[in-house]
């Protein structure tokens, strides 16, 4: 079974966009205090630039509590296979793309 908790913020945000208030970036700059006050009341604001959504201000109560700190050693092995069977070759290939 997959733990979907880490993805909850995104699904909550997706649902929130349906009821969100939208405004342009310049208007948001001028009314920033109002946007924060609205977030404290549970209201979501989507900030757009040239008609395209660029940012979302959401109430913190909608985001999951930050997970407990994870020790560095607990992360050991979580990236297994990320770099292929030969990490040196993978890194060299990535560097060649930028040359």
mmCIF file of C-alpha atoms in Angstrom:
data_model
loop_
_atom_site.group_PDB
_atom_site.id
_atom_site.type_symbol
_atom_site.label_atom_id
_atom_site.label_comp_id
_atom_site.label_asym_id
_atom_site.label_seq_id
_atom_site.Cartn_x
_atom_site.Cartn_y
_atom_site.Cartn_z
ATOM 1 C CA UNK A 1 0.000 0.000 0.000
ATOM 2 C CA UNK A 2 1.287 3.457 -0.921
ATOM 3 C CA UNK A 3 1.421 6.194 1.701
ATOM 4 C CA UNK A 4 -0.173 9.184 -0.016
ATOM 5 C CA UNK A 5 0.491 11.583 2.878
ATOM 6 C CA UNK A 6 3.460 13.298 1.163
ATOM 7 C CA UNK A 7 1.207 14.099 -1.808
ATOM 8 C CA UNK A 8 -1.669 15.441 0.244
ATOM 9 C CA UNK A 9 -0.518 19.053 -0.043
ATOM 10 C CA UNK A 10 -0.725 18.833 -3.824
ATOM 11 C CA UNK A 11 -4.151 17.217 -3.900
ATOM 12 C CA UNK A 12 -5.452 19.740 -1.355
ATOM 13 C CA UNK A 13 -4.036 22.550 -3.467
ATOM 14 C CA UNK A 14 -5.658 21.114 -6.576
ATOM 15 C CA UNK A 15 -9.035 21.022 -4.841
ATOM 16 C CA UNK A 16 -8.470 24.530 -3.498
ATOM 17 C CA UNK A 17 -7.974 25.980 -6.979
ATOM 18 C CA UNK A 18 -11.628 25.367 -7.746
ATOM 19 C CA UNK A 19 -12.720 27.824 -5.041
ATOM 20 C CA UNK A 20 -9.666 30.084 -5.219
ATOM 21 C CA UNK A 21 -9.658 33.830 -5.737
ATOM 22 C CA UNK A 22 -7.423 34.831 -8.654
ATOM 23 C CA UNK A 23 -5.533 38.065 -9.146
ATOM 24 C CA UNK A 24 -2.690 39.457 -11.195
ATOM 25 C CA UNK A 25 0.822 39.819 -9.827
ATOM 26 C CA UNK A 26 0.695 43.619 -9.632
ATOM 27 C CA UNK A 27 -2.663 43.569 -7.857
ATOM 28 C CA UNK A 28 -1.304 40.918 -5.468
ATOM 29 C CA UNK A 29 1.688 43.121 -4.680
ATOM 30 C CA UNK A 30 -0.619 46.021 -3.855
ATOM 31 C CA UNK A 31 -2.968 43.894 -1.728
ATOM 32 C CA UNK A 32 -0.499 41.505 -0.098
ATOM 33 C CA UNK A 33 -1.722 42.182 3.452
ATOM 34 C CA UNK A 34 -5.263 41.372 2.339
ATOM 35 C CA UNK A 35 -4.102 38.113 0.724
ATOM 36 C CA UNK A 36 -2.426 37.067 3.987
ATOM 37 C CA UNK A 37 -5.533 37.991 5.980
ATOM 38 C CA UNK A 38 -7.642 35.919 3.581
ATOM 39 C CA UNK A 39 -5.282 32.959 3.993
ATOM 40 C CA UNK A 40 -5.701 33.238 7.765
ATOM 41 C CA UNK A 41 -9.460 32.950 7.171
ATOM 42 C CA UNK A 42 -8.987 29.831 5.050
ATOM 43 C CA UNK A 43 -9.203 31.447 1.619
ATOM 44 C CA UNK A 44 -6.891 30.446 -1.238
ATOM 45 C CA UNK A 45 -5.470 33.037 -3.644
ATOM 46 C CA UNK A 46 -3.875 32.201 -6.982
ATOM 47 C CA UNK A 47 -1.507 34.833 -8.334
ATOM 48 C CA UNK A 48 -1.254 35.075 -12.104
ATOM 49 C CA UNK A 49 1.190 36.719 -14.455
ATOM 50 C CA UNK A 50 -0.013 37.360 -18.002
ATOM 51 C CA UNK A 51 -3.068 35.216 -17.289
ATOM 52 C CA UNK A 52 -1.043 32.168 -16.248
ATOM 53 C CA UNK A 53 -1.047 30.925 -12.629
ATOM 54 C CA UNK A 54 2.382 31.449 -11.050
ATOM 55 C CA UNK A 55 1.869 31.125 -7.287
ATOM 56 C CA UNK A 56 -0.709 30.085 -4.743
ATOM 57 C CA UNK A 57 -1.134 31.436 -1.219
ATOM 58 C CA UNK A 58 -2.862 28.827 0.931
ATOM 59 C CA UNK A 59 -3.674 28.643 4.624
ATOM 60 C CA UNK A 60 -1.120 26.643 6.587
ATOM 61 C CA UNK A 61 -3.913 24.588 8.090
ATOM 62 C CA UNK A 62 -4.352 22.997 4.654
ATOM 63 C CA UNK A 63 -0.784 21.776 4.481
ATOM 64 C CA UNK A 64 0.212 18.644 6.352
ATOM 65 C CA UNK A 65 2.373 19.050 9.389
ATOM 66 C CA UNK A 66 6.015 18.887 8.484
ATOM 67 C CA UNK A 67 7.326 15.366 8.883
ATOM 68 C CA UNK A 68 9.615 14.519 11.744
ATOM 69 C CA UNK A 69 13.282 15.064 11.058
ATOM 70 C CA UNK A 70 14.943 12.225 9.220
ATOM 71 C CA UNK A 71 18.497 11.366 10.077
ATOM 72 C CA UNK A 72 21.018 11.245 7.273
ATOM 73 C CA UNK A 73 21.745 7.570 7.915
ATOM 74 C CA UNK A 74 18.049 6.735 7.544
ATOM 75 C CA UNK A 75 18.303 7.900 3.934
ATOM 76 C CA UNK A 76 21.026 5.375 3.113
ATOM 77 C CA UNK A 77 20.047 3.295 0.105
ATOM 78 C CA UNK A 78 17.032 5.394 -0.872
ATOM 79 C CA UNK A 79 18.708 6.434 -4.119
ATOM 80 C CA UNK A 80 19.792 2.926 -5.097
ATOM 81 C CA UNK A 81 19.760 2.605 -8.874
ATOM 82 C CA UNK A 82 19.269 6.325 -9.384
ATOM 83 C CA UNK A 83 22.566 6.651 -11.239
ATOM 84 C CA UNK A 84 22.408 3.352 -13.116
ATOM 85 C CA UNK A 85 24.845 0.492 -12.751
ATOM 86 C CA UNK A 86 27.870 2.766 -13.296
ATOM 87 C CA UNK A 87 27.433 6.162 -11.588
ATOM 88 C CA UNK A 88 30.712 7.476 -13.040
ATOM 89 C CA UNK A 89 29.490 6.907 -16.597
ATOM 90 C CA UNK A 90 26.134 8.486 -15.833
ATOM 91 C CA UNK A 91 27.761 11.625 -14.428
ATOM 92 C CA UNK A 92 30.157 11.852 -17.382
ATOM 93 C CA UNK A 93 27.227 11.593 -19.807
ATOM 94 C CA UNK A 94 25.358 14.332 -17.960
ATOM 95 C CA UNK A 95 28.418 16.579 -18.031
ATOM 96 C CA UNK A 96 28.870 15.994 -21.774
ATOM 97 C CA UNK A 97 25.335 17.283 -22.360
ATOM 98 C CA UNK A 98 26.415 20.661 -20.958
ATOM 99 C CA UNK A 99 29.644 20.981 -22.924
#
